[in-house]
CSV table of C-alpha atoms in Angstrom, one decimal:
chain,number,residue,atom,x,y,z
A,110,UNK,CA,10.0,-16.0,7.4
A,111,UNK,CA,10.4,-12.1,7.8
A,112,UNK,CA,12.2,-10.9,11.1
A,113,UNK,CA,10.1,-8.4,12.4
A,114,UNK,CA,11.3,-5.6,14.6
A,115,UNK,CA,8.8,-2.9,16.7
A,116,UNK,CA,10.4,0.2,17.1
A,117,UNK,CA,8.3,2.9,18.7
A,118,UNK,CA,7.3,6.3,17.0
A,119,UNK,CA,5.4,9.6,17.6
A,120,UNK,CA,2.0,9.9,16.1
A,121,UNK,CA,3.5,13.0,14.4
A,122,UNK,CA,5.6,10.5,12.3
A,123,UNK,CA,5.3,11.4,8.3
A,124,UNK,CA,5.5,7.7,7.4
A,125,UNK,CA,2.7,6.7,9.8
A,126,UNK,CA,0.4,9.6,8.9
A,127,UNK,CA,1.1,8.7,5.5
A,128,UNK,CA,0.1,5.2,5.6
A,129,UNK,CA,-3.1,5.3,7.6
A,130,UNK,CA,-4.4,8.3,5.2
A,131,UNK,CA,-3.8,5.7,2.1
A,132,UNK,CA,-5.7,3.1,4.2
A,133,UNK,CA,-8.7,5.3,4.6
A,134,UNK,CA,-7.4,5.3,8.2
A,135,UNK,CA,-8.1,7.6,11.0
A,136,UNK,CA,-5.4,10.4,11.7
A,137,UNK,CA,-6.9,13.1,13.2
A,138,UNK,CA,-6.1,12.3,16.6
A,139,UNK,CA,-2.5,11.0,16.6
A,140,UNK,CA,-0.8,13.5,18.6
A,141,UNK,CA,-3.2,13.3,21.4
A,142,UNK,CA,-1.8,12.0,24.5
A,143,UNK,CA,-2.3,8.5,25.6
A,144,UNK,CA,-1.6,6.6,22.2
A,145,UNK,CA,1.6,4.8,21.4
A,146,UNK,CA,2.6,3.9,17.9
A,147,UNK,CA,5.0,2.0,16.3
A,148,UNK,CA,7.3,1.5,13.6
A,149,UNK,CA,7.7,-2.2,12.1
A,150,UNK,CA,11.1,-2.9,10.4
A,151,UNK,CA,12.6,-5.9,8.5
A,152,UNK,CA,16.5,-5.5,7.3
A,153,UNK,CA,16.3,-1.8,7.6
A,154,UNK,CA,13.4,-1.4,5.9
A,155,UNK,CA,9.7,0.2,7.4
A,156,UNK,CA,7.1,-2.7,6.4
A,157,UNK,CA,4.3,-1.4,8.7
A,158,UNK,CA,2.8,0.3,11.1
A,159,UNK,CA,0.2,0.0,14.3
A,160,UNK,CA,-0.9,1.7,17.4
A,161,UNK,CA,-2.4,1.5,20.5
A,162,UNK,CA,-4.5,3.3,23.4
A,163,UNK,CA,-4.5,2.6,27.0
A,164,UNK,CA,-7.6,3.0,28.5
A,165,UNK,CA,-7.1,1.6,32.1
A,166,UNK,CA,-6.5,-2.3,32.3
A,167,UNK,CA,-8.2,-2.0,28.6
A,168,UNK,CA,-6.4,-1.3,25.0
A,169,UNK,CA,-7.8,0.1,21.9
A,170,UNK,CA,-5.5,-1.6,18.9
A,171,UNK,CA,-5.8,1.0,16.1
A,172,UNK,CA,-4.1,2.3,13.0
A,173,UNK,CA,-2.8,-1.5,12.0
A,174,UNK,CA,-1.1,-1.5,8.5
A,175,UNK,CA,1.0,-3.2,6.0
A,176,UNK,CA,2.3,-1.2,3.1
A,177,UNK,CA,1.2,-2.4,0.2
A,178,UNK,CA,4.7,-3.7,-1.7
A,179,UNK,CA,4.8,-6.2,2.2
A,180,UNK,CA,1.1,-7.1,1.4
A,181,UNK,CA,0.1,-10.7,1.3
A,182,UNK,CA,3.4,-12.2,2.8
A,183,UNK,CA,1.7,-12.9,6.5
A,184,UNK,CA,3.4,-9.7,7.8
A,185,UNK,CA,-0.2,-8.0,9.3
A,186,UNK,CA,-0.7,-11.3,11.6
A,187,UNK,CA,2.2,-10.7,13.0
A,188,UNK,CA,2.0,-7.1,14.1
A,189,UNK,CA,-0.5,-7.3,16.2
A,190,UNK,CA,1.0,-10.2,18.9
A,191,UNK,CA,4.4,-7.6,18.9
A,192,UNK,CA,2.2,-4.4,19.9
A,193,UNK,CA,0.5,-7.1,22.7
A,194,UNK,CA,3.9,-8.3,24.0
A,195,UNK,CA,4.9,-4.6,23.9
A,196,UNK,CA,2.0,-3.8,26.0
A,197,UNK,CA,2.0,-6.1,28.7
A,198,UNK,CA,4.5,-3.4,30.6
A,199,UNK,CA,0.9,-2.1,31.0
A,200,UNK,CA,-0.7,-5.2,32.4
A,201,UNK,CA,-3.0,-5.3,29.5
A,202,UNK,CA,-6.0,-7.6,30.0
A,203,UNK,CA,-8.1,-7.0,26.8
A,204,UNK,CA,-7.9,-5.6,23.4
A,205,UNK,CA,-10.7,-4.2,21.6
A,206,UNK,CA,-10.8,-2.4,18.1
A,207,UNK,CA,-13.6,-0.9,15.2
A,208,UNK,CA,-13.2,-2.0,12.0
A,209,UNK,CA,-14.9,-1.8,8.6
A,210,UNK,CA,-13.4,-4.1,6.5
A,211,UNK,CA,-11.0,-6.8,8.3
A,212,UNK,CA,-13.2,-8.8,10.4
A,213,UNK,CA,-12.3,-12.0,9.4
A,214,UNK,CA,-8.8,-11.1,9.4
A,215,UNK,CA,-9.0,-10.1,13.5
A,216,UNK,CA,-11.0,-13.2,14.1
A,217,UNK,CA,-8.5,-15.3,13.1
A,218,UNK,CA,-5.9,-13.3,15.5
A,219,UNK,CA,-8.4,-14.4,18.1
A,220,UNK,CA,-10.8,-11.6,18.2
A,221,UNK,CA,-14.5,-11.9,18.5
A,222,UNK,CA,-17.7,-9.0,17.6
A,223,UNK,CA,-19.4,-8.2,20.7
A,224,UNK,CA,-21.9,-5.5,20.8
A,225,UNK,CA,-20.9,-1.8,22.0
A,226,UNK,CA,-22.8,-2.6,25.0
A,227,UNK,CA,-20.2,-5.4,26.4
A,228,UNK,CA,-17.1,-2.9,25.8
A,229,UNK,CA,-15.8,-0.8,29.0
A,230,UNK,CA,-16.6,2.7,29.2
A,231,UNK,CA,-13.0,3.5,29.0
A,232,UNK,CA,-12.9,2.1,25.3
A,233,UNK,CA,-16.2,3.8,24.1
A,234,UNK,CA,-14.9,7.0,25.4
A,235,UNK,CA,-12.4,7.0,23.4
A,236,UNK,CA,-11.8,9.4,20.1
A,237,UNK,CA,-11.6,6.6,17.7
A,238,UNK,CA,-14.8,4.8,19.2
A,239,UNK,CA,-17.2,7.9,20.2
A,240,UNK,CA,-16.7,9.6,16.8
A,241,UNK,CA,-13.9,9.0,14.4
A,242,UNK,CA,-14.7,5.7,13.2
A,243,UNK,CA,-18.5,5.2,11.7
A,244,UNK,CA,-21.1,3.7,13.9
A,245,UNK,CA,-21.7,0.7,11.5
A,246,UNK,CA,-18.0,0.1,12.4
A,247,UNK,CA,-17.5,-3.5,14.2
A,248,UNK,CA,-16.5,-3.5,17.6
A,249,UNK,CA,-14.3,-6.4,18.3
A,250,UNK,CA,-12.4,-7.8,21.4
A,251,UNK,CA,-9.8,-9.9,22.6
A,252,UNK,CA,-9.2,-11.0,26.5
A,253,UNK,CA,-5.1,-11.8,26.4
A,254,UNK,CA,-4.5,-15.8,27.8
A,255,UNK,CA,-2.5,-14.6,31.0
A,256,UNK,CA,-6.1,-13.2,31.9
A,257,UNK,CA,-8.6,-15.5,30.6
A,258,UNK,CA,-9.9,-16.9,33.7
């Protein structure tokens, strides 16, 4: 198995930027304040990256990515629990995200669709929710076990 390592960049990163544009990606909002993006690494090497927005108790997971040469080796799985552990400094309680094109990927990380109308306003206030990604985007969610009473 790959070691993984999360190492913690500025959106203004030319590798990140870089990435999410050949994903089809958003990017216009990285340097806003509030989001907190990462670098993945394995023996030196950049394999990945991801990023999150704090929204209260609430996260948005955005801007997940494997580069294409680390591509179907079970890396993209693994980025997301990293960012989480990352983020419980935060006391996060839930993760939601948009997506076009990697639902059944998130659900088996966990996540489930739920309609707009179940997300905080927090999260649909967001950039990434009110207008960069699509409407038709899928909004999916994910309530961390240390708060799934």
């Amino acid at each position: 198995m790959i070691e993984l390592y999360l190492h913690p960049i500025p959106g203004s990163d030319p590798g990140l930027r870089t990435a999410l544009m050949a994903a089809n990606l958003p990017v216009d909002d990285l340097e806003e304040e509030g989001r907190q993006f990462f670098a993945f690494n394995s023996h030196g090497k950049v394999v990945g990256y991801g990023g999150m927005e704090q929204s209260g108790q609430h996260t948005l997971l955005r801007s997940l990515v494997v580069l294409p040469e680390y591509q179907g080796r079970g890396i993209g799985s693994r980025l997301p629990p990293l960012m989480f552990g990352h983020g419980y400094r935060f006391a996060m309680r839930s993760v939601f995200l948009l997506t076009e094109t990697a639902v059944p990927f998130f659900e088996r990380l966990g996540f489930r669709c739920i309609e707009r109308s179940e997300a905080p306003a927090e999260i649909l206030n967001t950039r990434q929710a009110s207008s960069l990604c699509p409407s038709s985007a899928t909004l999916m969610k994910l309530v961390l076990p240390e708060h799934s009473t």
